[in-house]
Tab-separated table of C-alpha atoms in Angstrom:
chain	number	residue	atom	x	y	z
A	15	UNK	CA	-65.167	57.363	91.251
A	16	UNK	CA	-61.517	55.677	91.170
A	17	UNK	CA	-62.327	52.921	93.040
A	18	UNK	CA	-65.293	52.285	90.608
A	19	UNK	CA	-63.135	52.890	87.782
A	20	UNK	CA	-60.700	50.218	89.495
A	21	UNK	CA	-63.507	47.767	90.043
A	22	UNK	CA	-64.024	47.985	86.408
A	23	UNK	CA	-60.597	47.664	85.405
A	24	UNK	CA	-59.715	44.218	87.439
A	25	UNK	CA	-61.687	41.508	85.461
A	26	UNK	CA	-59.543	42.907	82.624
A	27	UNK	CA	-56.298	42.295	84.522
A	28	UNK	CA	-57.578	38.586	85.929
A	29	UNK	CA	-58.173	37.727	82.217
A	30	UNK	CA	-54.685	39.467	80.964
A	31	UNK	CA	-53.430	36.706	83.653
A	32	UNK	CA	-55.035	34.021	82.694
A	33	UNK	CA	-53.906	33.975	79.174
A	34	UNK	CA	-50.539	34.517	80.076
A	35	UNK	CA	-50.691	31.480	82.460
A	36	UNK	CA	-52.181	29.550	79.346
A	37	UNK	CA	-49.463	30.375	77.429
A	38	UNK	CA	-46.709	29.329	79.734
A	39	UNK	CA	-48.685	25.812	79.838
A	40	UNK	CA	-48.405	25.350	76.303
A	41	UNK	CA	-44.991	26.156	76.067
A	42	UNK	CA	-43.797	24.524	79.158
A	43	UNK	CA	-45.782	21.350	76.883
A	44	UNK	CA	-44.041	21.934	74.416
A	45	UNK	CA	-40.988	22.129	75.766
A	46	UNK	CA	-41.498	19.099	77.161
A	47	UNK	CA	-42.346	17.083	74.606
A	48	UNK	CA	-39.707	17.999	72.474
A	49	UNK	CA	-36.926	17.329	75.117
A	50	UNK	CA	-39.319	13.850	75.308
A	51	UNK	CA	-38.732	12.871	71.301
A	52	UNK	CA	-34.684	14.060	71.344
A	53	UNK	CA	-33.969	12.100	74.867
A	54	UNK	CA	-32.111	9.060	74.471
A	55	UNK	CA	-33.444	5.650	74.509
A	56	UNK	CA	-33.296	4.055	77.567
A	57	UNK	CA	-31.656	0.609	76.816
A	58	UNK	CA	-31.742	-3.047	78.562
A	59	UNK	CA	-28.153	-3.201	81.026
A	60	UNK	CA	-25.864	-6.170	80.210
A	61	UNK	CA	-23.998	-8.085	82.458
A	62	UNK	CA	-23.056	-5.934	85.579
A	63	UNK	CA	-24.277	-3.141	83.427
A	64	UNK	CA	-20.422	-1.770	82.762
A	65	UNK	CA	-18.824	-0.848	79.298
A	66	UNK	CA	-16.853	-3.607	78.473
A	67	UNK	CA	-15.430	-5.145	74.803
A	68	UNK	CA	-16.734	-9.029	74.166
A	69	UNK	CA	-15.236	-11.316	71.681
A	70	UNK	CA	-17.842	-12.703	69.273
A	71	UNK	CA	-18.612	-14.715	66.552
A	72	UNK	CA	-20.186	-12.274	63.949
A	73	UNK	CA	-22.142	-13.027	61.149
A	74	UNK	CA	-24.691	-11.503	58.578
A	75	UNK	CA	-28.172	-11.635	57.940
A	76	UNK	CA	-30.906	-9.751	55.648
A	77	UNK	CA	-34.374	-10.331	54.370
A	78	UNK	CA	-33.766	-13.134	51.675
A	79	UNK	CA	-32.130	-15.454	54.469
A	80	UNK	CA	-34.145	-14.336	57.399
A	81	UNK	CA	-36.443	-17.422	58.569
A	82	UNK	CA	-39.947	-16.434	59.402
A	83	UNK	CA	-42.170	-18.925	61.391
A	84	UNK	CA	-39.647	-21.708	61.235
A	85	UNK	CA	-35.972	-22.317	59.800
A	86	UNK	CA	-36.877	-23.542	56.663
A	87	UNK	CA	-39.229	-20.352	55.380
A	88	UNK	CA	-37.198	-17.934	54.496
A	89	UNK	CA	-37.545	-14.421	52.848
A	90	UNK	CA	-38.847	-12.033	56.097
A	91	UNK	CA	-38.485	-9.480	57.787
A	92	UNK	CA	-39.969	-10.602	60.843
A	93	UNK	CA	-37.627	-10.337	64.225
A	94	UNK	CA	-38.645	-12.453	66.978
A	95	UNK	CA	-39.431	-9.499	69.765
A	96	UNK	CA	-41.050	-7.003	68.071
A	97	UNK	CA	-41.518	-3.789	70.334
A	98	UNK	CA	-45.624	-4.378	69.579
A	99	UNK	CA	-45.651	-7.624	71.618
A	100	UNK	CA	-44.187	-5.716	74.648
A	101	UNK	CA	-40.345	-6.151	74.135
A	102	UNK	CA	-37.972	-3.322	75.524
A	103	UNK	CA	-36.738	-3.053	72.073
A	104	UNK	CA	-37.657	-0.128	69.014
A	105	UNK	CA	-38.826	-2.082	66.211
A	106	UNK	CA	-41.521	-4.134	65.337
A	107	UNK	CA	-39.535	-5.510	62.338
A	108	UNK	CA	-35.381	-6.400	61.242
A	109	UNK	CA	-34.492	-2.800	60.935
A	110	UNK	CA	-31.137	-1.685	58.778
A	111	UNK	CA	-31.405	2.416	60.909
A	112	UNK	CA	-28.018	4.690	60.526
A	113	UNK	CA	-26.079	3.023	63.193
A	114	UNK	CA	-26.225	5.989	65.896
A	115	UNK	CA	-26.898	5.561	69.390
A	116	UNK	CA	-30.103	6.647	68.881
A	117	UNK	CA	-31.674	4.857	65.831
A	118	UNK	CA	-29.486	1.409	66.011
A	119	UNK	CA	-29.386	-1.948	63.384
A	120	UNK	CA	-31.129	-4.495	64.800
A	121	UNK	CA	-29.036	-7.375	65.647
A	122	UNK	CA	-30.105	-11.341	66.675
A	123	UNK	CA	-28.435	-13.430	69.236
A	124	UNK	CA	-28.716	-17.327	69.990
A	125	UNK	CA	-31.128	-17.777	73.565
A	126	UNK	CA	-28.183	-19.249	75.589
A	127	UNK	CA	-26.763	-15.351	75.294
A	128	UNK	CA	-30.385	-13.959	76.150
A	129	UNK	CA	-29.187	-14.163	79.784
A	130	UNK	CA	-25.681	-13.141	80.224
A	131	UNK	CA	-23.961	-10.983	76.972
A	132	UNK	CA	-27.185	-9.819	74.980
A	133	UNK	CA	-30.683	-9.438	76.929
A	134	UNK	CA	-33.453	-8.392	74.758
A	135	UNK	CA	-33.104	-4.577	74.113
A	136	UNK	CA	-29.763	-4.538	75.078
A	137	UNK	CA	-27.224	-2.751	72.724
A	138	UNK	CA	-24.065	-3.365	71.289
A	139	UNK	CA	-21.259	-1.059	69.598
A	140	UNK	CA	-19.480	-2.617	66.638
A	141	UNK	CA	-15.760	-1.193	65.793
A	142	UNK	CA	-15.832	-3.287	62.569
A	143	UNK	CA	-18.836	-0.710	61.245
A	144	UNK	CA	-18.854	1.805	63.556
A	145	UNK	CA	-22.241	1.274	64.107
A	146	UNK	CA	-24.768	0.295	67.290
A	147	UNK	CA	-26.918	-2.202	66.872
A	148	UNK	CA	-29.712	-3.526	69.129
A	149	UNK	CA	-30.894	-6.881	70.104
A	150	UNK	CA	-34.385	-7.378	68.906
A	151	UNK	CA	-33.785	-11.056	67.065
A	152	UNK	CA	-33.538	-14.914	67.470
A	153	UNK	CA	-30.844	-16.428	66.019
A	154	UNK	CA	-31.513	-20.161	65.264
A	155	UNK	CA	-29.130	-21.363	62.700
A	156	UNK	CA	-27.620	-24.455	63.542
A	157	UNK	CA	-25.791	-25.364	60.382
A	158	UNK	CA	-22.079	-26.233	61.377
A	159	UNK	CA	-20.802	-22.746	60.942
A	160	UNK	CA	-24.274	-21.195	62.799
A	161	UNK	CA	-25.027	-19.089	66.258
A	162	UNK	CA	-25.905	-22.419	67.968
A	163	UNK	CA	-22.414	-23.758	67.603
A	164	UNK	CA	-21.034	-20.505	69.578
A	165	UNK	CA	-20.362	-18.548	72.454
A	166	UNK	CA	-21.386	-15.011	72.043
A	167	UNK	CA	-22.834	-14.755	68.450
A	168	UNK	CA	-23.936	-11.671	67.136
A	169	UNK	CA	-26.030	-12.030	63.553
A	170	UNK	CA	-25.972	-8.697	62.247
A	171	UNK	CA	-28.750	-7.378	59.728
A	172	UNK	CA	-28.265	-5.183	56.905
A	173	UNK	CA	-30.778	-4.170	54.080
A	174	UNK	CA	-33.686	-3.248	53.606
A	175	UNK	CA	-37.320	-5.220	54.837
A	176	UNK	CA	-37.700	-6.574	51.385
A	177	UNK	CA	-36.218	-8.979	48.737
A	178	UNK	CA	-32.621	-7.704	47.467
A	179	UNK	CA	-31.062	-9.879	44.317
A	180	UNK	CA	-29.829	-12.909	46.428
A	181	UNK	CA	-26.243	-13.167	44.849
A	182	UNK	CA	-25.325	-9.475	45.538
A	183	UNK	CA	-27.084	-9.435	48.987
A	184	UNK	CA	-25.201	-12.833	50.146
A	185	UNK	CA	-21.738	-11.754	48.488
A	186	UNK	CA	-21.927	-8.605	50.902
A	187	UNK	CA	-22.796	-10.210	53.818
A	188	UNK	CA	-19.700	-12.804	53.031
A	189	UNK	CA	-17.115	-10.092	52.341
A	190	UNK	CA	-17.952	-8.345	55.747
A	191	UNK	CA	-18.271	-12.069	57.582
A	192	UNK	CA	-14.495	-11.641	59.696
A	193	UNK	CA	-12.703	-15.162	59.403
A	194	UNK	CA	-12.071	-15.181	63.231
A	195	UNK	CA	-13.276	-13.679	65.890
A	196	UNK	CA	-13.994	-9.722	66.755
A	197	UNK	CA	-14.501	-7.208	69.781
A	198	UNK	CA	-17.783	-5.468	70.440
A	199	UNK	CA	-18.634	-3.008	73.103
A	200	UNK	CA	-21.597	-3.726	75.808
A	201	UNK	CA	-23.130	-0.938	77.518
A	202	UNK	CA	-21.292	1.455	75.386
A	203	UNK	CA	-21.597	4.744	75.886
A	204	UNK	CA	-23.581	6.972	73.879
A	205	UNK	CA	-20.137	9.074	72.124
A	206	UNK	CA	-18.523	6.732	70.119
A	207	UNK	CA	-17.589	7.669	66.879
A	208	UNK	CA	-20.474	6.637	64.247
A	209	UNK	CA	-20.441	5.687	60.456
A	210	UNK	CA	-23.789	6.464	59.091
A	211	UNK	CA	-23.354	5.186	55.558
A	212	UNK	CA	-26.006	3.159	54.530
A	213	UNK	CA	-24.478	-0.970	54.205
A	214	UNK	CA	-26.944	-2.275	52.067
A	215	UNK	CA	-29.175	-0.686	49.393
A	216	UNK	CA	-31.112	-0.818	46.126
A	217	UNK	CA	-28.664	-4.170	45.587
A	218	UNK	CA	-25.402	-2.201	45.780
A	219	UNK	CA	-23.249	-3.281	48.878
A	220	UNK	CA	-21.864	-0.119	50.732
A	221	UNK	CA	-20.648	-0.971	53.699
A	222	UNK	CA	-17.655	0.207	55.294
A	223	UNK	CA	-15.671	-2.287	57.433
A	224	UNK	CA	-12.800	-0.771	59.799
A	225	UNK	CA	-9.462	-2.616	61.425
């Protein structure tokens, strides 16, 4: 009789298993998934791939004087590798995100730097902000004072991806515009110290610039 009784009894115990084994899956999923959405990006190397400070140029750049198609249209949002078309980079349009390692500005460079200081999806650390910013942008202008002119240009962007009152929207982007040139870290490192306050919105200018 107890070995019928125990016959009985083991389908029960298989089943117990099984559900237990389903619900280690799910949470081992889980788990994994969420580790997935808080790892860090994994951005385009630099150079020889080492931290190192640059000396740039460094300018400023929103919606109402990004150029779209061509120089002369103006008023976009548009960034010239847009993570949709297959570009190592996290945005699919000029993106003004908290400055952290993890949700960087985006940031255009001149193509003669697209091979040495500032591949596509590379990322830079800017003391003057305290903010990273990624490169996901072409920067064409070739007035006199423009990225074409220079070595190592960085064209920041701030705002939002829509039309800010131009005089307010150019005035900050002149007052944070250094008269000479500034450091910025390649490859930096994940820890630097961050300023998450928001530089540009609702057509107040709020950045915070730093010696």
């Amino acid at each position: 009789m107890q070995n019928v009784a125990g016959s009985k009894r083991r389908p029960l115990m298989i089943g117990v298993s099984l559900i237990v084994a389903a619900t280690l899956a799910i949470a081992l999923t889980a788990f994994t998934a969420l580790s997935s959405a808080h790892a860090a990006p994994s951005y385009v190397r630099s150079g020889d791939g080492t931290q190192k400070n640059v000396t740039v140029w460094l300018t400023w750049y929103g919606y109402n004087d990004n150029s779209g198609e061509t120089e002369n249209q103006h008023g976009s949002a548009d960034i010239a590798y847009p993570k949709s078309d297959g570009y190592p980079t996290l945005h699919n349009h000029a993106t003004e995100g908290k400055g952290t390692y993890t949700d960087p500005v985006t940031f255009a460079a001149p193509n003669k730097d697209l091979k040495t200081t500032f591949p596509i999806g590379s990322i830079i650390y800017v003391p003057l902000v305290k903010k990273y910013f990624i490169m996901e942008d072409q920067c064409g202008d070739d007035d006199p004072e423009g990225c074409q002119h220079g070595t190592n240009h960085v064209d920041l962007w701030m705002g939002p991806a829509s039309a800010s009152n131009a005089t307010k929207l150019d005035d900050c982007e002149g007052n944070a515009t250094p008269d000479t040139t500034v450091k910025v870290v390649i490859n930096p490192s994940s820890s630097l110290s961050v300023d998450t306050t928001t530089m540009f919105k609702n057509n107040t200018c709020t950045i915070k610039l730093y010696n």
